[in-house]
Amino acid sequence: MYRNFLKIAFRSLLKNKVSAFINIAGLAVGMAVAMLIALWVNNELSANQHHQNYQTLYQVMMHQTFDGERSSQVAMPYPLGTELKTKYPDFKAVAMCDWGEKRALVAGNKKFLKKGHYIGTEAIEMFSLPILSGDKNPLKDPYSIVLTEKTAQAIFGKQNPLDQIIRVDNIVDVKVTAVVAEQPQNASLQFDYLLPWDLQIKLYDWVKTSATNWKDNSYQVYVQLKEGLQPENTEAKIKDVVLNHVSEDKLMQKAIKPAVFLHPMSKWRLYGEFENGKNTGGFIKYVRLFGIFGLFILVIACINFMNLSTARSEKRAKEVGVRKAIGSRRKQLIGQFLGESLLITFLALALALILVVVFLPSFNALTETELSIQFGSPAFWGVMLVFTLFTGLLAGSYPALYLSSFSPLKILKGGFRVGKNAALPRKVLIVVQFSFSIVLMIGTMIIYQQIQFVKNRPIGFNNQGLISVAISQDLTQNFEPLRNELLASGMVSSICIASSPASEIWSNGNGWEWRGSTPADKGTLFNIIATTYDYTQTMGVELKAGRDFSREFSTDATGVILNEAAVKRMGLENPVGEVVKWNGKALSVVGVIPNINMESPFQSISPLSIVFDKDWVECLCVRINPNVSSSEAMAKIGPIFDKYNPGFPFDYAFADAEYAKKFKYTAFIGNLSLIVSILAIFISCLGLFGLASFMAEQRTKEIGIRKVLGASVAKLWQSLSKDFVVLVLISCLIATPIAYYFMNEWLQKYTYRIEISWWVFAVAVIGALAITLLTVSYQAFKAALVNPVKSLKSE
């Protein structure tokens, strides 16, 4: 029996080649998109699960109140790690960690810039980092270094890296004590090397100062709870540990109120956003969004199958009648039709897998991932089997139930007609299908508008031809001769030192006072940039009032430059010359700059203070001479940097390129939405093409009679197209308010955002109608141009 069913299924496919192709192609595209998105979603949801201690690892975070708003941060004071480790037995392990930065690693005549961390000795075991070779406790010696396998190969090639000496930042020699495996792409802890935490104290005086400073939040702390302990109970014990150590500070005690808490590893990647002290999600919203996109595409593809199968029901009615007459039960017929659906689905699966293999590299580039299909994994084929069965049953359930319900008596007597009511479910499905597609079209246009709106937002400075270069001890000591030689080369028009690069602000702080301020105002958080001379000139900032720091004024060591947001927050009418205080130190306002945007382009500008500090140096900002090309300038200034910074490769970042990275996730949403929208329209139109073909075939005699009676081609085209146009118009009416609601909600998370325009919906409606008419018109004109003699002749 099953063999007979299979034969009939194949014969049905061969007999209806166009319908079969549309079904298989539509399902294949839908399944391929769903599979790609499922791979990406799984990659995100499984982040960090490769760590053996995944369930017991936490990052220590802290809530603080600034200007009446509760904020949450990962930046912790240095002594917190020692406090947790020595006084709280709930923790199995505690590891301090810095923020990670590029450092120069030199071995022989080879120089590399690699990104890594100073980290506590217990981190290797805490994070269960796979040691490929070397010491099992490789960070116990302060003068040691752990390399990843890729970094070890880059530096030493095929040579054994163990016990080799590497010079770090041209200030200290360390020995390679272990090589560890690369972390997966979706791991939160990423590095090329690890250095012992205690090495910092031996190298940097400012770290020694931080070791006892409970107000300097500059580090990260990771902890591992002992098995069986509840994090809520431990949180209650450590909540006030920072507050208790700064209890003499009334501002911290009354206004800021620091409260320590534990953030589990399971939430690091996807639940990193907090609002007013509450976890509000994070990247998980994108994961959910694309999961919905994948489901939309699959449903749209399944609707095509349902519509085409039920549309051809009249042709299969006699088959159903004969089968029922000779004893077939309804459940057998349902089984047969579901079997045919599954056959088509498995054929679509084969094509879908080919599409996934072909487009996976492009998808990886779009999502910046390293996804792959594990063809050798039984689990993969198990998932594919379940996925295919689900898709086949979803697509075939309604046609199977519908076809198997026909009455054999009516069919065999010749009285069976599908009638207008039989077409109603198909019309509903078309409306659902196009509603999904139109929502995606509208969403894509609004996302694109928002991205362009923010990209065109004035940033307050000129980031073209501006580069940032990481500082080193050699560059700090040789800054003046380096500056003079760069300016003399004609390749550089200005250069300055700063505490953060041109595209970011790395520091902030409270404790600011001004004329008329209250004690509560000291809790206001100001962004802080430290520099010396030529900052506004190098950054391309036009001063609103006053001047930049100048070598002509010795008093500038106690000067400060404010942005407009800071002036507004302080309520200063004539700020230049005003004296403000920062943590008790009096500073004179020498200049006011516009609200330069160096943080999130989607948010409002925070108050900014630029202070004069020769020792707080993190990078160099260099303005390329606008009269020379960037490539020429880089080629000529590179050797100058090498001269004064011999232990480092010349590494730089263009400010405009770094600023563009801030649009990464929004652009990612826009690109994927555009692709999904195009595919949704393509699959929907594929189904319309099939239905139009069937309807034209079904109405052959009607068209012939109309032509004989004098109907024009245009009238026949109108007659065949109007039903589809009406359905798409209904879809537009349904999709428009849905799209408006969800996109308006999406825009609310941005402080700086567009207003949704009416023309977006008009474009979507006109576009949907135009696409529909183009799709249907081919079949309509083809049917209208058929010679009526052929359509009306007796068989």
PDB file of N, CA, C and O in Angstrom, residues 573-626:
ATOM      1  N   GLU A 573      25.294  80.819  33.117  1.00  0.00           N
ATOM      2  CA  GLU A 573      24.931  81.720  32.021  1.00  0.00           C
ATOM      3  C   GLU A 573      26.168  82.199  31.265  1.00  0.00           C
ATOM      4  O   GLU A 573      26.179  82.268  30.040  1.00  0.00           O
ATOM      5  N   ASN A 574      27.205  82.556  31.982  1.00  0.00           N
ATOM      6  CA  ASN A 574      28.482  82.980  31.383  1.00  0.00           C
ATOM      7  C   ASN A 574      29.586  82.103  31.962  1.00  0.00           C
ATOM      8  O   ASN A 574      30.283  82.500  32.906  1.00  0.00           O
ATOM      9  N   PRO A 575      29.744  80.903  31.415  1.00  0.00           N
ATOM     10  CA  PRO A 575      30.611  79.912  32.062  1.00  0.00           C
ATOM     11  C   PRO A 575      32.094  80.243  32.061  1.00  0.00           C
ATOM     12  O   PRO A 575      32.805  79.880  33.016  1.00  0.00           O
ATOM     13  N   VAL A 576      32.615  80.895  31.003  1.00  0.00           N
ATOM     14  CA  VAL A 576      34.051  81.162  30.935  1.00  0.00           C
ATOM     15  C   VAL A 576      34.462  82.067  32.099  1.00  0.00           C
ATOM     16  O   VAL A 576      33.889  83.140  32.314  1.00  0.00           O
ATOM     17  N   GLY A 577      35.450  81.609  32.854  1.00  0.00           N
ATOM     18  CA  GLY A 577      35.908  82.335  34.030  1.00  0.00           C
ATOM     19  C   GLY A 577      35.297  81.840  35.324  1.00  0.00           C
ATOM     20  O   GLY A 577      35.793  82.150  36.419  1.00  0.00           O
ATOM     21  N   GLU A 578      34.216  81.060  35.239  1.00  0.00           N
ATOM     22  CA  GLU A 578      33.606  80.493  36.446  1.00  0.00           C
ATOM     23  C   GLU A 578      34.557  79.470  37.080  1.00  0.00           C
ATOM     24  O   GLU A 578      35.325  78.802  36.386  1.00  0.00           O
ATOM     25  N   VAL A 579      34.478  79.378  38.389  1.00  0.00           N
ATOM     26  CA  VAL A 579      35.283  78.389  39.118  1.00  0.00           C
ATOM     27  C   VAL A 579      34.365  77.262  39.571  1.00  0.00           C
ATOM     28  O   VAL A 579      33.344  77.496  40.223  1.00  0.00           O
ATOM     29  N   VAL A 580      34.712  76.040  39.185  1.00  0.00           N
ATOM     30  CA  VAL A 580      33.986  74.843  39.626  1.00  0.00           C
ATOM     31  C   VAL A 580      34.951  73.972  40.405  1.00  0.00           C
ATOM     32  O   VAL A 580      36.173  74.190  40.373  1.00  0.00           O
ATOM     33  N   LYS A 581      34.405  73.000  41.086  1.00  0.00           N
ATOM     34  CA  LYS A 581      35.265  72.092  41.858  1.00  0.00           C
ATOM     35  C   LYS A 581      35.003  70.650  41.448  1.00  0.00           C
ATOM     36  O   LYS A 581      33.858  70.269  41.160  1.00  0.00           O
ATOM     37  N   TRP A 582      36.073  69.880  41.434  1.00  0.00           N
ATOM     38  CA  TRP A 582      35.954  68.438  41.185  1.00  0.00           C
ATOM     39  C   TRP A 582      36.685  67.715  42.303  1.00  0.00           C
ATOM     40  O   TRP A 582      37.905  67.813  42.423  1.00  0.00           O
ATOM     41  N   ASN A 583      35.907  67.019  43.144  1.00  0.00           N
ATOM     42  CA  ASN A 583      36.449  66.343  44.321  1.00  0.00           C
ATOM     43  C   ASN A 583      37.290  67.289  45.166  1.00  0.00           C
ATOM     44  O   ASN A 583      38.375  66.947  45.654  1.00  0.00           O
ATOM     45  N   GLY A 584      36.783  68.531  45.308  1.00  0.00           N
ATOM     46  CA  GLY A 584      37.440  69.516  46.163  1.00  0.00           C
ATOM     47  C   GLY A 584      38.483  70.364  45.470  1.00  0.00           C
ATOM     48  O   GLY A 584      38.920  71.389  46.020  1.00  0.00           O
ATOM     49  N   LYS A 585      38.909  69.990  44.264  1.00  0.00           N
ATOM     50  CA  LYS A 585      39.935  70.750  43.543  1.00  0.00           C
ATOM     51  C   LYS A 585      39.272  71.827  42.698  1.00  0.00           C
ATOM     52  O   LYS A 585      38.397  71.534  41.881  1.00  0.00           O
ATOM     53  N   ALA A 586      39.705  73.093  42.874  1.00  0.00           N
ATOM     54  CA  ALA A 586      39.122  74.206  42.135  1.00  0.00           C
ATOM     55  C   ALA A 586      39.663  74.232  40.711  1.00  0.00           C
ATOM     56  O   ALA A 586      40.871  74.124  40.480  1.00  0.00           O
ATOM     57  N   LEU A 587      38.758  74.385  39.744  1.00  0.00           N
ATOM     58  CA  LEU A 587      39.120  74.439  38.335  1.00  0.00           C
ATOM     59  C   LEU A 587      38.431  75.635  37.694  1.00  0.00           C
ATOM     60  O   LEU A 587      37.251  75.885  37.939  1.00  0.00           O
ATOM     61  N   SER A 588      39.166  76.334  36.858  1.00  0.00           N
ATOM     62  CA  SER A 588      38.613  77.501  36.183  1.00  0.00           C
ATOM     63  C   SER A 588      38.168  77.122  34.771  1.00  0.00           C
ATOM     64  O   SER A 588      38.931  76.497  34.019  1.00  0.00           O
ATOM     65  N   VAL A 589      36.944  77.508  34.416  1.00  0.00           N
ATOM     66  CA  VAL A 589      36.416  77.203  33.082  1.00  0.00           C
ATOM     67  C   VAL A 589      37.089  78.121  32.068  1.00  0.00           C
ATOM     68  O   VAL A 589      36.950  79.344  32.133  1.00  0.00           O
ATOM     69  N   VAL A 590      37.841  77.537  31.128  1.00  0.00           N
ATOM     70  CA  VAL A 590      38.548  78.343  30.131  1.00  0.00           C
ATOM     71  C   VAL A 590      37.859  78.313  28.770  1.00  0.00           C
ATOM     72  O   VAL A 590      38.132  79.148  27.907  1.00  0.00           O
ATOM     73  N   GLY A 591      36.976  77.325  28.544  1.00  0.00           N
ATOM     74  CA  GLY A 591      36.324  77.234  27.243  1.00  0.00           C
ATOM     75  C   GLY A 591      35.067  76.391  27.282  1.00  0.00           C
ATOM     76  O   GLY A 591      34.852  75.601  28.210  1.00  0.00           O
ATOM     77  N   VAL A 592      34.235  76.585  26.247  1.00  0.00           N
ATOM     78  CA  VAL A 592      33.001  75.794  26.088  1.00  0.00           C
ATOM     79  C   VAL A 592      32.974  75.259  24.660  1.00  0.00           C
ATOM     80  O   VAL A 592      33.219  76.003  23.694  1.00  0.00           O
ATOM     81  N   ILE A 593      32.704  73.969  24.526  1.00  0.00           N
ATOM     82  CA  ILE A 593      32.629  73.342  23.207  1.00  0.00           C
ATOM     83  C   ILE A 593      31.200  72.849  22.958  1.00  0.00           C
ATOM     84  O   ILE A 593      30.426  72.699  23.905  1.00  0.00           O
ATOM     85  N   PRO A 594      30.834  72.586  21.713  1.00  0.00           N
ATOM     86  CA  PRO A 594      29.493  72.027  21.445  1.00  0.00           C
ATOM     87  C   PRO A 594      29.395  70.602  21.973  1.00  0.00           C
ATOM     88  O   PRO A 594      30.384  70.013  22.429  1.00  0.00           O
ATOM     89  N   ASN A 595      28.207  70.030  21.903  1.00  0.00           N
ATOM     90  CA  ASN A 595      27.994  68.660  22.381  1.00  0.00           C
ATOM     91  C   ASN A 595      28.571  67.661  21.376  1.00  0.00           C
ATOM     92  O   ASN A 595      27.886  67.231  20.450  1.00  0.00           O
ATOM     93  N   ILE A 596      29.843  67.335  21.538  1.00  0.00           N
ATOM     94  CA  ILE A 596      30.461  66.367  20.635  1.00  0.00           C
ATOM     95  C   ILE A 596      29.976  64.961  20.994  1.00  0.00           C
ATOM     96  O   ILE A 596      29.842  64.605  22.162  1.00  0.00           O
ATOM     97  N   ASN A 597      29.681  64.184  19.967  1.00  0.00           N
ATOM     98  CA  ASN A 597      29.103  62.855  20.162  1.00  0.00           C
ATOM     99  C   ASN A 597      30.179  61.792  19.989  1.00  0.00           C
ATOM    100  O   ASN A 597      30.543  61.428  18.877  1.00  0.00           O
ATOM    101  N   MET A 598      30.697  61.284  21.103  1.00  0.00           N
ATOM    102  CA  MET A 598      31.752  60.270  21.064  1.00  0.00           C
ATOM    103  C   MET A 598      31.276  58.951  21.667  1.00  0.00           C
ATOM    104  O   MET A 598      32.033  57.987  21.720  1.00  0.00           O
ATOM    105  N   GLU A 599      30.029  58.932  22.136  1.00  0.00           N
ATOM    106  CA  GLU A 599      29.487  57.707  22.712  1.00  0.00           C
ATOM    107  C   GLU A 599      28.436  57.130  21.775  1.00  0.00           C
ATOM    108  O   GLU A 599      28.646  57.040  20.577  1.00  0.00           O
ATOM    109  N   SER A 600      27.288  56.729  22.316  1.00  0.00           N
ATOM    110  CA  SER A 600      26.243  56.151  21.477  1.00  0.00           C
ATOM    111  C   SER A 600      25.580  57.230  20.630  1.00  0.00           C
ATOM    112  O   SER A 600      25.093  58.229  21.168  1.00  0.00           O
ATOM    113  N   PRO A 601      25.528  57.046  19.303  1.00  0.00           N
ATOM    114  CA  PRO A 601      24.857  58.036  18.454  1.00  0.00           C
ATOM    115  C   PRO A 601      23.345  58.031  18.618  1.00  0.00           C
ATOM    116  O   PRO A 601      22.665  58.919  18.111  1.00  0.00           O
ATOM    117  N   PHE A 602      22.808  57.032  19.326  1.00  0.00           N
ATOM    118  CA  PHE A 602      21.360  56.907  19.493  1.00  0.00           C
ATOM    119  C   PHE A 602      20.848  57.573  20.767  1.00  0.00           C
ATOM    120  O   PHE A 602      19.651  57.656  20.973  1.00  0.00           O
ATOM    121  N   GLN A 603      21.776  58.014  21.633  1.00  0.00           N
ATOM    122  CA  GLN A 603      21.373  58.553  22.926  1.00  0.00           C
ATOM    123  C   GLN A 603      21.698  60.044  23.015  1.00  0.00           C
ATOM    124  O   GLN A 603      22.461  60.584  22.205  1.00  0.00           O
ATOM    125  N   SER A 604      21.137  60.686  24.033  1.00  0.00           N
ATOM    126  CA  SER A 604      21.411  62.110  24.238  1.00  0.00           C
ATOM    127  C   SER A 604      22.840  62.297  24.753  1.00  0.00           C
ATOM    128  O   SER A 604      23.449  61.373  25.292  1.00  0.00           O
ATOM    129  N   ILE A 605      23.366  63.506  24.587  1.00  0.00           N
ATOM    130  CA  ILE A 605      24.744  63.808  24.982  1.00  0.00           C
ATOM    131  C   ILE A 605      24.824  64.033  26.493  1.00  0.00           C
ATOM    132  O   ILE A 605      24.019  64.777  27.070  1.00  0.00           O
ATOM    133  N   SER A 606      25.796  63.409  27.125  1.00  0.00           N
ATOM    134  CA  SER A 606      26.003  63.568  28.570  1.00  0.00           C
ATOM    135  C   SER A 606      26.902  64.771  28.842  1.00  0.00           C
ATOM    136  O   SER A 606      27.685  65.193  27.971  1.00  0.00           O
ATOM    137  N   PRO A 607      26.827  65.343  30.044  1.00  0.00           N
ATOM    138  CA  PRO A 607      27.764  66.416  30.411  1.00  0.00           C
ATOM    139  C   PRO A 607      29.210  65.927  30.301  1.00  0.00           C
ATOM    140  O   PRO A 607      29.519  64.796  30.691  1.00  0.00           O
ATOM    141  N   LEU A 608      30.078  66.778  29.761  1.00  0.00           N
ATOM    142  CA  LEU A 608      31.481  66.412  29.540  1.00  0.00           C
ATOM    143  C   LEU A 608      32.386  67.500  30.096  1.00  0.00           C
ATOM    144  O   LEU A 608      32.156  68.692  29.871  1.00  0.00           O
ATOM    145  N   SER A 609      33.425  67.073  30.789  1.00  0.00           N
ATOM    146  CA  SER A 609      34.459  67.997  31.262  1.00  0.00           C
ATOM    147  C   SER A 609      35.803  67.534  30.714  1.00  0.00           C
ATOM    148  O   SER A 609      36.152  66.350  30.800  1.00  0.00           O
ATOM    149  N   ILE A 610      36.541  68.452  30.118  1.00  0.00           N
ATOM    150  CA  ILE A 610      37.889  68.166  29.608  1.00  0.00           C
ATOM    151  C   ILE A 610      38.872  68.835  30.554  1.00  0.00           C
ATOM    152  O   ILE A 610      38.898  70.062  30.684  1.00  0.00           O
ATOM    153  N   VAL A 611      39.658  68.003  31.254  1.00  0.00           N
ATOM    154  CA  VAL A 611      40.588  68.514  32.268  1.00  0.00           C
ATOM    155  C   VAL A 611      42.019  68.423  31.757  1.00  0.00           C
ATOM    156  O   VAL A 611      42.337  67.628  30.869  1.00  0.00           O
ATOM    157  N   PHE A 612      42.877  69.258  32.334  1.00  0.00           N
ATOM    158  CA  PHE A 612      44.296  69.292  31.959  1.00  0.00           C
ATOM    159  C   PHE A 612      45.055  68.325  32.880  1.00  0.00           C
ATOM    160  O   PHE A 612      45.044  68.479  34.094  1.00  0.00           O
ATOM    161  N   ASP A 613      45.702  67.312  32.283  1.00  0.00           N
ATOM    162  CA  ASP A 613      46.454  66.339  33.082  1.00  0.00           C
ATOM    163  C   ASP A 613      47.537  65.710  32.213  1.00  0.00           C
ATOM    164  O   ASP A 613      47.254  64.995  31.260  1.00  0.00           O
ATOM    165  N   LYS A 614      48.802  65.976  32.534  1.00  0.00           N
ATOM    166  CA  LYS A 614      49.924  65.461  31.740  1.00  0.00           C
ATOM    167  C   LYS A 614      50.197  63.986  31.993  1.00  0.00           C
ATOM    168  O   LYS A 614      50.843  63.319  31.180  1.00  0.00           O
ATOM    169  N   ASP A 615      49.721  63.474  33.124  1.00  0.00           N
ATOM    170  CA  ASP A 615      50.040  62.091  33.491  1.00  0.00           C
ATOM    171  C   ASP A 615      48.948  61.094  33.088  1.00  0.00           C
ATOM    172  O   ASP A 615      49.193  59.887  33.040  1.00  0.00           O
ATOM    173  N   TRP A 616      47.772  61.590  32.842  1.00  0.00           N
ATOM    174  CA  TRP A 616      46.645  60.702  32.495  1.00  0.00           C
ATOM    175  C   TRP A 616      46.609  60.545  30.974  1.00  0.00           C
ATOM    176  O   TRP A 616      45.897  61.223  30.270  1.00  0.00           O
ATOM    177  N   VAL A 617      47.432  59.655  30.476  1.00  0.00           N
ATOM    178  CA  VAL A 617      47.617  59.507  29.034  1.00  0.00           C
ATOM    179  C   VAL A 617      47.310  58.071  28.619  1.00  0.00           C
ATOM    180  O   VAL A 617      47.894  57.123  29.155  1.00  0.00           O
ATOM    181  N   GLU A 618      46.394  57.919  27.663  1.00  0.00           N
ATOM    182  CA  GLU A 618      46.030  56.589  27.162  1.00  0.00           C
ATOM    183  C   GLU A 618      46.271  56.440  25.655  1.00  0.00           C
ATOM    184  O   GLU A 618      46.475  55.332  25.173  1.00  0.00           O
ATOM    185  N   CYS A 619      46.233  57.560  24.923  1.00  0.00           N
ATOM    186  CA  CYS A 619      46.407  57.463  23.475  1.00  0.00           C
ATOM    187  C   CYS A 619      46.835  58.803  22.895  1.00  0.00           C
ATOM    188  O   CYS A 619      46.816  59.830  23.585  1.00  0.00           O
ATOM    189  N   LEU A 620      47.213  58.770  21.635  1.00  0.00           N
ATOM    190  CA  LEU A 620      47.515  59.977  20.879  1.00  0.00           C
ATOM    191  C   LEU A 620      46.433  60.172  19.830  1.00  0.00           C
ATOM    192  O   LEU A 620      45.996  59.209  19.195  1.00  0.00           O
ATOM    193  N   CYS A 621      45.989  61.405  19.649  1.00  0.00           N
ATOM    194  CA  CYS A 621      45.071  61.747  18.566  1.00  0.00           C
ATOM    195  C   CYS A 621      45.851  62.550  17.538  1.00  0.00           C
ATOM    196  O   CYS A 621      46.512  63.541  17.899  1.00  0.00           O
ATOM    197  N   VAL A 622      45.795  62.108  16.288  1.00  0.00           N
ATOM    198  CA  VAL A 622      46.614  62.717  15.236  1.00  0.00           C
ATOM    199  C   VAL A 622      45.708  63.163  14.096  1.00  0.00           C
ATOM    200  O   VAL A 622      44.929  62.358  13.568  1.00  0.00           O
ATOM    201  N   ARG A 623      45.815  64.449  13.695  1.00  0.00           N
ATOM    202  CA  ARG A 623      45.056  64.984  12.574  1.00  0.00           C
ATOM    203  C   ARG A 623      45.940  64.962  11.325  1.00  0.00           C
ATOM    204  O   ARG A 623      46.975  65.600  11.267  1.00  0.00           O
ATOM    205  N   ILE A 624      45.516  64.155  10.331  1.00  0.00           N
ATOM    206  CA  ILE A 624      46.260  64.067   9.074  1.00  0.00           C
ATOM    207  C   ILE A 624      46.078  65.357   8.278  1.00  0.00           C
ATOM    208  O   ILE A 624      44.982  65.920   8.248  1.00  0.00           O
ATOM    209  N   ASN A 625      47.146  65.808   7.653  1.00  0.00           N
ATOM    210  CA  ASN A 625      47.074  66.997   6.806  1.00  0.00           C
ATOM    211  C   ASN A 625      46.027  66.767   5.711  1.00  0.00           C
ATOM    212  O   ASN A 625      46.148  65.825   4.926  1.00  0.00           O
ATOM    213  N   PRO A 626      44.992  67.596   5.647  1.00  0.00           N
ATOM    214  CA  PRO A 626      43.928  67.368   4.655  1.00  0.00           C
ATOM    215  C   PRO A 626      44.398  67.488   3.206  1.00  0.00           C
ATOM    216  O   PRO A 626      43.691  67.072   2.291  1.00  0.00           O
TER     217      PRO A 626
END
